[in-house]
PDB file of C-alpha atoms in Angstrom:
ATOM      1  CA  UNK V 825      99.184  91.229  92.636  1.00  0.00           C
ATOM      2  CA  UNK V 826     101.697  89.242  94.806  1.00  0.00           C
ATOM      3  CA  UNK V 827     100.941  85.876  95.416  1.00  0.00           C
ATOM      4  CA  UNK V 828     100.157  84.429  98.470  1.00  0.00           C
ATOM      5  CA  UNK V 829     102.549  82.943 101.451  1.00  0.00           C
ATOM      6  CA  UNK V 830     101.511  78.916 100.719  1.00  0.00           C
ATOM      7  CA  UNK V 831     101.823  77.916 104.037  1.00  0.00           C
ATOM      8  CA  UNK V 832      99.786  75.301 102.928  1.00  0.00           C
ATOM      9  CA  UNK V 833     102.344  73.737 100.424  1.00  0.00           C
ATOM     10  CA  UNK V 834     104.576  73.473 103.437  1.00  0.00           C
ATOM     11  CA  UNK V 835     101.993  72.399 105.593  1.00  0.00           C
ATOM     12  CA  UNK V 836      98.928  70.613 103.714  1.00  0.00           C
ATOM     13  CA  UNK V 837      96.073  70.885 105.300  1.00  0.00           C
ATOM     14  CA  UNK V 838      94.588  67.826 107.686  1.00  0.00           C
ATOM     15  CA  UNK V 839      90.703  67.468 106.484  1.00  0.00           C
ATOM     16  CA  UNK V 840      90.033  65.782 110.037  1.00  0.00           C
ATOM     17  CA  UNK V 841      90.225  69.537 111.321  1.00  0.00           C
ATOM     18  CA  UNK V 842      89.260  71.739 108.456  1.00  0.00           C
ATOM     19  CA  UNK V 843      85.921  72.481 110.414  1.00  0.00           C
ATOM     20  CA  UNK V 844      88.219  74.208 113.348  1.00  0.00           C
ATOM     21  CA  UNK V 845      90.315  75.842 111.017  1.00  0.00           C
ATOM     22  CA  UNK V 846      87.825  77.367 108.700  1.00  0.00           C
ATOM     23  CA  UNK V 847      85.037  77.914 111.337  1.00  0.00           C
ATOM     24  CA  UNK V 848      86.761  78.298 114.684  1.00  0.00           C
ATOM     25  CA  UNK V 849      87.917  81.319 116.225  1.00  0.00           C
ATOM     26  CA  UNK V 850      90.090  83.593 115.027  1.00  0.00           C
ATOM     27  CA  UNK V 851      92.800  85.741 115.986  1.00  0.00           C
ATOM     28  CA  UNK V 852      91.322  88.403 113.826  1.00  0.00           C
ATOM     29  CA  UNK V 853      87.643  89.158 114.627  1.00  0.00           C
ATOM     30  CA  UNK V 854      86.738  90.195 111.200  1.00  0.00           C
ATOM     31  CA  UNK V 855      87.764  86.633 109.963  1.00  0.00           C
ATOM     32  CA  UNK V 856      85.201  85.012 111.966  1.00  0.00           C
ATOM     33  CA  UNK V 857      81.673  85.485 110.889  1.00  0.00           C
ATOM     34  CA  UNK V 858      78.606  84.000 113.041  1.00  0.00           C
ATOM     35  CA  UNK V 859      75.758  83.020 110.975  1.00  0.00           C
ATOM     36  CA  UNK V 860      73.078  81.781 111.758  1.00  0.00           C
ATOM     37  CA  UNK V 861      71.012  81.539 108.728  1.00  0.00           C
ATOM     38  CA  UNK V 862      68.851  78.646 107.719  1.00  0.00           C
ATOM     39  CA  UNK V 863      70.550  76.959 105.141  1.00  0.00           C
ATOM     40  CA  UNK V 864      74.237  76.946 107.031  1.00  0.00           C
ATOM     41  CA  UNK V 865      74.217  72.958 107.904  1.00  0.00           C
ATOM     42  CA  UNK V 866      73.935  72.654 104.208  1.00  0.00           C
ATOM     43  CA  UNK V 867      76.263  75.249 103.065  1.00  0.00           C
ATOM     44  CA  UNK V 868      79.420  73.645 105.486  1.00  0.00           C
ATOM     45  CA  UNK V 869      78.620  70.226 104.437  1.00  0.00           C
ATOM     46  CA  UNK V 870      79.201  71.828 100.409  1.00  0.00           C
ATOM     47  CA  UNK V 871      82.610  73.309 101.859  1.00  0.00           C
ATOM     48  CA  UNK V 872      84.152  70.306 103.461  1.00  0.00           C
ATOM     49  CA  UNK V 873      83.351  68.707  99.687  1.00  0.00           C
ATOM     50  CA  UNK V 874      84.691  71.578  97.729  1.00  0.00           C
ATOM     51  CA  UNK V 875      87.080  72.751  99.714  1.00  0.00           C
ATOM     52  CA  UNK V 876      89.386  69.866  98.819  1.00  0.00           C
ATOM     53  CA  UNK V 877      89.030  70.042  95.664  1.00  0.00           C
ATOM     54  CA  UNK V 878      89.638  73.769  94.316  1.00  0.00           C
ATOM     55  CA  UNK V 879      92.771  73.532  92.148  1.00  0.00           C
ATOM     56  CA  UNK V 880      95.938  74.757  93.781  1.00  0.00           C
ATOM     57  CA  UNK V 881      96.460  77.380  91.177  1.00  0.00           C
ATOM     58  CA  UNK V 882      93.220  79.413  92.176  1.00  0.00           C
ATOM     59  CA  UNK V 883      94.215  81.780  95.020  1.00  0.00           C
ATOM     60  CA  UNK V 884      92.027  83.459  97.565  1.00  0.00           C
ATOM     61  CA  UNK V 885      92.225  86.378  96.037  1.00  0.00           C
ATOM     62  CA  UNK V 886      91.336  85.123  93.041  1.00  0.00           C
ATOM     63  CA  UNK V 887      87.764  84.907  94.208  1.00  0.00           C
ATOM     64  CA  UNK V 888      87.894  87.849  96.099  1.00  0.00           C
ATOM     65  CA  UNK V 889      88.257  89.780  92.883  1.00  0.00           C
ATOM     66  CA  UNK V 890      86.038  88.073  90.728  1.00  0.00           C
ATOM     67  CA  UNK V 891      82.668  90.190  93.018  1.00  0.00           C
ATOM     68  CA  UNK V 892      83.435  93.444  90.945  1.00  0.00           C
ATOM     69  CA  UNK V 893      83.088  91.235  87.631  1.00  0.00           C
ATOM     70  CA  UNK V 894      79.654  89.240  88.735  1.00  0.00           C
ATOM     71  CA  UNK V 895      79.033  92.947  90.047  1.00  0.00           C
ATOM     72  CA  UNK V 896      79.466  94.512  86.453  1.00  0.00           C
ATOM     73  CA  UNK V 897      78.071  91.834  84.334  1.00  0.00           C
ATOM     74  CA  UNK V 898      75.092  92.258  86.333  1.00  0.00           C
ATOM     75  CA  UNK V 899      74.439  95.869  85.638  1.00  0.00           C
ATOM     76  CA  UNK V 900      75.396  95.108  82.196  1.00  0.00           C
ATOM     77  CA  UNK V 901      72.381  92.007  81.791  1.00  0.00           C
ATOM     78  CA  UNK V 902      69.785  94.139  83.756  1.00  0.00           C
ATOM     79  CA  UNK V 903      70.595  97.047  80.976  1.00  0.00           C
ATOM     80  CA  UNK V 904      69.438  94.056  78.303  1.00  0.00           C
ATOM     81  CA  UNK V 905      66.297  93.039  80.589  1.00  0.00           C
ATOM     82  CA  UNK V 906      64.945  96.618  80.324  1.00  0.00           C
ATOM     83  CA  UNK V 907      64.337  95.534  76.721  1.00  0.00           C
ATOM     84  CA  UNK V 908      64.050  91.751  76.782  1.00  0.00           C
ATOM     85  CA  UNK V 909      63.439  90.277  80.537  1.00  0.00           C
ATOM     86  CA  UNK V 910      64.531  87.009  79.835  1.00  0.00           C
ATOM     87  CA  UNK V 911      67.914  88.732  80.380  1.00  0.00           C
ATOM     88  CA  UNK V 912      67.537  88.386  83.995  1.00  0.00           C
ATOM     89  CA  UNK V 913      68.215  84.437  83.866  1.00  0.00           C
ATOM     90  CA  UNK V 914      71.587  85.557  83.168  1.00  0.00           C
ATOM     91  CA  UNK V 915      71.305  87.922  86.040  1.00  0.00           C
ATOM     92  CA  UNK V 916      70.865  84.986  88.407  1.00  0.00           C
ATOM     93  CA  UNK V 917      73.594  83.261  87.087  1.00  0.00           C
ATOM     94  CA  UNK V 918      75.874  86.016  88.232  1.00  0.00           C
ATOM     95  CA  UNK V 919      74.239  85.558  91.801  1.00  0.00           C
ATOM     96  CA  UNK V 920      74.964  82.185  91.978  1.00  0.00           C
ATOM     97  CA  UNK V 921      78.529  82.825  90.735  1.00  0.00           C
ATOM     98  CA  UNK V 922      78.814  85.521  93.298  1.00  0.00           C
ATOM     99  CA  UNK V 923      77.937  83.170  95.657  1.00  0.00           C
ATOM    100  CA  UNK V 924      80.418  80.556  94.946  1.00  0.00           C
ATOM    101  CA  UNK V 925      83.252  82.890  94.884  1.00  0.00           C
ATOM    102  CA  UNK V 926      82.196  84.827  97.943  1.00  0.00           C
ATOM    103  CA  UNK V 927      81.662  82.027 100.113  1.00  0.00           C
ATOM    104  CA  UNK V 928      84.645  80.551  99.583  1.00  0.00           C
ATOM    105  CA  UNK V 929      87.015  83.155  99.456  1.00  0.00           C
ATOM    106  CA  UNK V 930      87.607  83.238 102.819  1.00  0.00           C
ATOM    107  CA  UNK V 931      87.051  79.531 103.576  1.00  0.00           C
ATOM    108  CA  UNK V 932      89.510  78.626 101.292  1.00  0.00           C
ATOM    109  CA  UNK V 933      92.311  81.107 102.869  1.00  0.00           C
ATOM    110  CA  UNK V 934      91.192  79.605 106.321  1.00  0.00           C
ATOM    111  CA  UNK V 935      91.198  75.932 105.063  1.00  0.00           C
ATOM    112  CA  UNK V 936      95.582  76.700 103.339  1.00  0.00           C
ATOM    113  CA  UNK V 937      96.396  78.717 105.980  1.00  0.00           C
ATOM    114  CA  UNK V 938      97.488  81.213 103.141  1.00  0.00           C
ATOM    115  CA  UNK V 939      97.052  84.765 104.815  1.00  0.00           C
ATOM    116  CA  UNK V 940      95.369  87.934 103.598  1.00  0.00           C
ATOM    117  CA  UNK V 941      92.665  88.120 106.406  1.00  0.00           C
ATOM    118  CA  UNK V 942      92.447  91.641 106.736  1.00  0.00           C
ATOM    119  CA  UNK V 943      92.832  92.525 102.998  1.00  0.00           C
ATOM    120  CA  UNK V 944      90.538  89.735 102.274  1.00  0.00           C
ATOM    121  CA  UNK V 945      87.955  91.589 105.280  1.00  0.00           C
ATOM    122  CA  UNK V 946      88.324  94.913 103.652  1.00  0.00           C
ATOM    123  CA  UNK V 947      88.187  93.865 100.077  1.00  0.00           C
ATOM    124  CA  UNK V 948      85.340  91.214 100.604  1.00  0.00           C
ATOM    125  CA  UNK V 949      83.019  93.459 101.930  1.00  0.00           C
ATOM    126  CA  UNK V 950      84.022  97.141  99.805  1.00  0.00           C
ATOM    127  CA  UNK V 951      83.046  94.481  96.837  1.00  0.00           C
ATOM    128  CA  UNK V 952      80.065  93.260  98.243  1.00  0.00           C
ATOM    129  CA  UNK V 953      78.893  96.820  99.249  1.00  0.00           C
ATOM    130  CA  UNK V 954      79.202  97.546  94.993  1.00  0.00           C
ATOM    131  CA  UNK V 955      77.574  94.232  94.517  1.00  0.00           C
ATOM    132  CA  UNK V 956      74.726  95.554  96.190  1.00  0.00           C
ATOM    133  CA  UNK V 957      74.247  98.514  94.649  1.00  0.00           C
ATOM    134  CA  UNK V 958      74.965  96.763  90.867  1.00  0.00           C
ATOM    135  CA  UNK V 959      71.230  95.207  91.956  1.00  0.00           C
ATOM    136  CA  UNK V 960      69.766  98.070  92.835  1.00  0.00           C
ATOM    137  CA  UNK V 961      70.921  99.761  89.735  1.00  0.00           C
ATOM    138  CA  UNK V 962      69.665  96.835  87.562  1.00  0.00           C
ATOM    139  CA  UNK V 963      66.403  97.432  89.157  1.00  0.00           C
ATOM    140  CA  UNK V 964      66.933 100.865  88.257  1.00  0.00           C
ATOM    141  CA  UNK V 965      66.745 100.079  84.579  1.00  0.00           C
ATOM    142  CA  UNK V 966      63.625  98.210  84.497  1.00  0.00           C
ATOM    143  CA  UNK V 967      61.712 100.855  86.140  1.00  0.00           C
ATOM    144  CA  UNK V 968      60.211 104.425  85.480  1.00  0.00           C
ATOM    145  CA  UNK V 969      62.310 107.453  86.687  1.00  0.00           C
ATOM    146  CA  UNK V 970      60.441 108.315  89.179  1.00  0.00           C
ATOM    147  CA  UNK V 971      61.053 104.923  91.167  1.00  0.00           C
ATOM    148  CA  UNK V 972      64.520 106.045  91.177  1.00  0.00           C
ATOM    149  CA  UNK V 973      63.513 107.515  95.166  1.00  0.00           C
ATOM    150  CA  UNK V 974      62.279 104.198  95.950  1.00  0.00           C
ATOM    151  CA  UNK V 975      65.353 102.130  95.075  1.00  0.00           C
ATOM    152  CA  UNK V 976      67.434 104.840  96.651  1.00  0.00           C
ATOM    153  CA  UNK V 977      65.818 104.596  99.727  1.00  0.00           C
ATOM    154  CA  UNK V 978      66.214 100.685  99.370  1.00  0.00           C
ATOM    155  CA  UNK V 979      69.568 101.169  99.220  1.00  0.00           C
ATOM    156  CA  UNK V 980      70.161 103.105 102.209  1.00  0.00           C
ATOM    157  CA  UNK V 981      68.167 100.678 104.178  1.00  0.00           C
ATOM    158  CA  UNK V 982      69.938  97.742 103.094  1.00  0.00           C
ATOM    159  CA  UNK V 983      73.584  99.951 103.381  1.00  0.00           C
ATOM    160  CA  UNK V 984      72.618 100.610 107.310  1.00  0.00           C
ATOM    161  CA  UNK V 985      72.219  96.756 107.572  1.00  0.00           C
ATOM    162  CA  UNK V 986      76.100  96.425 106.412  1.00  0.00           C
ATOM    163  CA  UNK V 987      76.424  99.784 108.677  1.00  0.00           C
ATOM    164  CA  UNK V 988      75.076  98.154 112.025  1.00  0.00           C
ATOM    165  CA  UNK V 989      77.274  94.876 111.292  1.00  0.00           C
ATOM    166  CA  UNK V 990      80.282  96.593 111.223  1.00  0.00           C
ATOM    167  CA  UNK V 991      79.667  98.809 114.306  1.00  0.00           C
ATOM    168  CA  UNK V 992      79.017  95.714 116.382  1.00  0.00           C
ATOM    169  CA  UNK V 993      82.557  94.635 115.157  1.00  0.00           C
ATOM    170  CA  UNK V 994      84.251  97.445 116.340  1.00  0.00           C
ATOM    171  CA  UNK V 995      81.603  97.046 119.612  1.00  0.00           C
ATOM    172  CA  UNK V 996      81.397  93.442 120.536  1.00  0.00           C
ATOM    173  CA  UNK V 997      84.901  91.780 118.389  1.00  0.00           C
ATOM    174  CA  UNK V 998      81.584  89.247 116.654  1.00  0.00           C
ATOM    175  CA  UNK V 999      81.041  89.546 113.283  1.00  0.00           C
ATOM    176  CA  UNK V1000      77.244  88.648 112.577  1.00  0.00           C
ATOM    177  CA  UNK V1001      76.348  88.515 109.239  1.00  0.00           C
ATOM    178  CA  UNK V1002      72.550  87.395 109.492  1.00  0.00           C
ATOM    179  CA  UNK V1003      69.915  88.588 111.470  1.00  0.00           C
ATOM    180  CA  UNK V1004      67.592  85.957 112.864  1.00  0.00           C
ATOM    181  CA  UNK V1005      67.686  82.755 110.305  1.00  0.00           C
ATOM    182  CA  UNK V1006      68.329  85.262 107.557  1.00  0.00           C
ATOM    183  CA  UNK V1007      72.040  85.636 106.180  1.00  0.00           C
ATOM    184  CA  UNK V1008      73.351  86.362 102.900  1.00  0.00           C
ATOM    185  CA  UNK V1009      72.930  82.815 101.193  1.00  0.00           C
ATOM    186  CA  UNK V1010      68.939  83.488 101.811  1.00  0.00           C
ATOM    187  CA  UNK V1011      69.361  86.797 100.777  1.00  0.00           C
ATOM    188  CA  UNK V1012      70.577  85.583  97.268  1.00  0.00           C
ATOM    189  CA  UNK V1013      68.058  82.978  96.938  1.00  0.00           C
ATOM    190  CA  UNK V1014      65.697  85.149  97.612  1.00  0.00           C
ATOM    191  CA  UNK V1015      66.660  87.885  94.564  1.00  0.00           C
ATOM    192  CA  UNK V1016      66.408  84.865  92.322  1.00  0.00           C
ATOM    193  CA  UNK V1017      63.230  84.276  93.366  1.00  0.00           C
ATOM    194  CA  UNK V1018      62.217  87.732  92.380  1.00  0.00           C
ATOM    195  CA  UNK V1019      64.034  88.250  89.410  1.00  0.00           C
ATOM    196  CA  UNK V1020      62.083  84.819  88.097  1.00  0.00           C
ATOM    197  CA  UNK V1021      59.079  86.351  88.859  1.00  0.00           C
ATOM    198  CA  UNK V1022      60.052  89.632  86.944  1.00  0.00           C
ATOM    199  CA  UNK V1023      60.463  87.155  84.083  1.00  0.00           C
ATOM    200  CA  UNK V1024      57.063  85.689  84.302  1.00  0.00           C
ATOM    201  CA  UNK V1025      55.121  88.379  85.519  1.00  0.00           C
ATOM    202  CA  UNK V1026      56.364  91.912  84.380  1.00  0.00           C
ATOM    203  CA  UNK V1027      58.200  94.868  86.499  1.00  0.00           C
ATOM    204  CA  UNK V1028      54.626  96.438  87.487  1.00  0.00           C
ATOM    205  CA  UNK V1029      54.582  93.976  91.285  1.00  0.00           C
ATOM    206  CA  UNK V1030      58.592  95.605  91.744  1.00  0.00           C
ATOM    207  CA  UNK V1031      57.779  98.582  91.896  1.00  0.00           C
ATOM    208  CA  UNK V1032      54.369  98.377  93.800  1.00  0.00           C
ATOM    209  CA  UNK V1033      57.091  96.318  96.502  1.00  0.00           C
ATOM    210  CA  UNK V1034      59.730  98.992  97.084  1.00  0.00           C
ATOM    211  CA  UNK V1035      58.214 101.298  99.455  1.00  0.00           C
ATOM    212  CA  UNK V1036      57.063  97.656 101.220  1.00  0.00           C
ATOM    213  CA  UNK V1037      60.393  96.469 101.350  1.00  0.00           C
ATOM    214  CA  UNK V1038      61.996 100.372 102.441  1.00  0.00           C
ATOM    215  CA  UNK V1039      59.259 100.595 105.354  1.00  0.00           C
ATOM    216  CA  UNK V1040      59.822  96.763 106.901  1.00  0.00           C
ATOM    217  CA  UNK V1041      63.719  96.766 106.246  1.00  0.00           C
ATOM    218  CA  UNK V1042      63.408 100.111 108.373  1.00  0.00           C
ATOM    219  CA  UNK V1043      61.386  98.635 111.020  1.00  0.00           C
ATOM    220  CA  UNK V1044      63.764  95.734 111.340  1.00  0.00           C
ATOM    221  CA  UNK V1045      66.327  97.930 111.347  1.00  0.00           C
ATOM    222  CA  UNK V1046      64.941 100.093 114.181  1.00  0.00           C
ATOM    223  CA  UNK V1047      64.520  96.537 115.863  1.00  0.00           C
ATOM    224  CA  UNK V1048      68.080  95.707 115.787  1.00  0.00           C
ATOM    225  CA  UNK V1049      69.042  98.545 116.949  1.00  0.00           C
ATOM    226  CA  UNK V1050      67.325  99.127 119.593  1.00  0.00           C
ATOM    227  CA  UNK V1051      68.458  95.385 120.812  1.00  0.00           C
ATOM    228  CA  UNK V1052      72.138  96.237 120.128  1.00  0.00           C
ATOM    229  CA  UNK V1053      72.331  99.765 121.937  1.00  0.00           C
ATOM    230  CA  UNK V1054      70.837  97.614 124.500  1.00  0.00           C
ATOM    231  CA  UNK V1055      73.506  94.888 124.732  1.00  0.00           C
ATOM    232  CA  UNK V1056      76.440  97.317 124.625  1.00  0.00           C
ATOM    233  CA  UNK V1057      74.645  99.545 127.625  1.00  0.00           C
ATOM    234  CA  UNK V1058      74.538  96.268 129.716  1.00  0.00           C
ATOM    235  CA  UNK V1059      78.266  95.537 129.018  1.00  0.00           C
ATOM    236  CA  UNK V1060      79.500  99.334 129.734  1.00  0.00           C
ATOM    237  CA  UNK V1061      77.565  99.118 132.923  1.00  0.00           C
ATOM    238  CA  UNK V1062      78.858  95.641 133.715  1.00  0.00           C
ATOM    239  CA  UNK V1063      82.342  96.776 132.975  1.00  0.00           C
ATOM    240  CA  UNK V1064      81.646  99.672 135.054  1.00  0.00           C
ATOM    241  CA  UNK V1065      80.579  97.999 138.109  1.00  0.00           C
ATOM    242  CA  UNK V1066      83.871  95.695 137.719  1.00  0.00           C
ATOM    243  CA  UNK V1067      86.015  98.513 137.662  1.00  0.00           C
ATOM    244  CA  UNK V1068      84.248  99.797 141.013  1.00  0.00           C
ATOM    245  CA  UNK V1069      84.709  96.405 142.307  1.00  0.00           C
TER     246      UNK V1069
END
């Protein structure tokens, strides 16, 4: 792996405008993600601390490439929890570590001025596509075979979700990663939350909760949709009528 242009060796970065730099806009669309989930005051008052503070050795692409690892480890602990559930803690320490290294990834490339926004774009998002589907497959071990139709249909829910995003890239040049006040931070939180409960409660609520969570993730999903095919038929016609003009 080559290393990084350190344009910020030459240039260190000024903290007075780190907020600019790291959640501005961009020249590339991709790099610049909208979210507007609940917890974001929070999570951009944690980067301007760590931010600072990450040791100059550890590259973007450093935690770029640590998802597939979280991503593997967590098929490998969800394999253990189908004997012992307690295995699942360990799970959750894997989402918080995926967390860490995915939401700073970027930052931290943004905040040196080091480069790599559209490998970091593709590479982010291939690994958090397999990071999805190493919880799904976890799932997959804890339950009886013939759940496997639920969780598949889970997944293709929660794969249109990623699906819509990137078309209203290509669409619109915004990258929105959270729907309503619900981004991927909450998202996380929330499979904690239901892994503890796994723990303390057995597997027999998960799998009474799939088809639930198939059938409303597909109504929202109809939801969005139907508000996004709207948006982009208001700005054809509007660019239509400006042509005319």
């Amino acid at each position: 792996m080559q290393r990084e242009i350190a344009a910020g060796s030459l240039n260190p970065p000024d903290i007075g405008d780190w907020s600019a730099r790291v959640y501005g806009q961009q020249e590339f669309a991709g790099a610049g993600k909208t979210n507007t989930g609940l917890l974001v005051p929070l999570e951009r008052r944690l980067a301007r601390f760590v931010l600072p503070r990450v040791p100059r050795w550890v590259e973007t692409y450093h935690l770029t490439l640590l998802t597939p690892v979280w991503s593997m480890l967590i098929v490998v602990f969800s394999y253990l929890a189908a004997r012992d559930l307690r295995w699942l803690w360990m799970v959750n320490l894997m989402i918080v570590f995926h967390y860490f290294s995915d939401h700073f990834d970027g930052k931290l490339g943004k905040f040196r001025n080091t480069g790599l926004r559209k490998w970091g774009f593709y590479m982010d998002h291939l690994f958090d596509y397999g990071f999805l589907c190493s919880i799904l497959i976890g799932y997959s071990f804890l339950l009886p075979q013939r759940a496997i139709f639920n969780i598949t249909l889970v997944l293709c829910v929660f794969s249109a979700f990623m699906f819509h995003t990137f078309l209203m890239l290509a669409a619109t040049e915004e990258f929105k990663v959270s729907f309503s006040r619900f981004g991927p931070t909450e998202l996380r939180i929330l499979l904690i939350i239901i892994n503890a409960l796994l723990v303390r409660f057995g597997t027999r609520g998960l799998k009474g909760a799939l088809p639930w969570v198939a059938g409303c993730g597909t109504v929202a999903l109809v939801l969005l949709a139907y508000r996004a095919q709207k948006k982009l038929w208001q700005s054809d016609m509007r660019a239509k009528q400006a042509d005319c003009d």
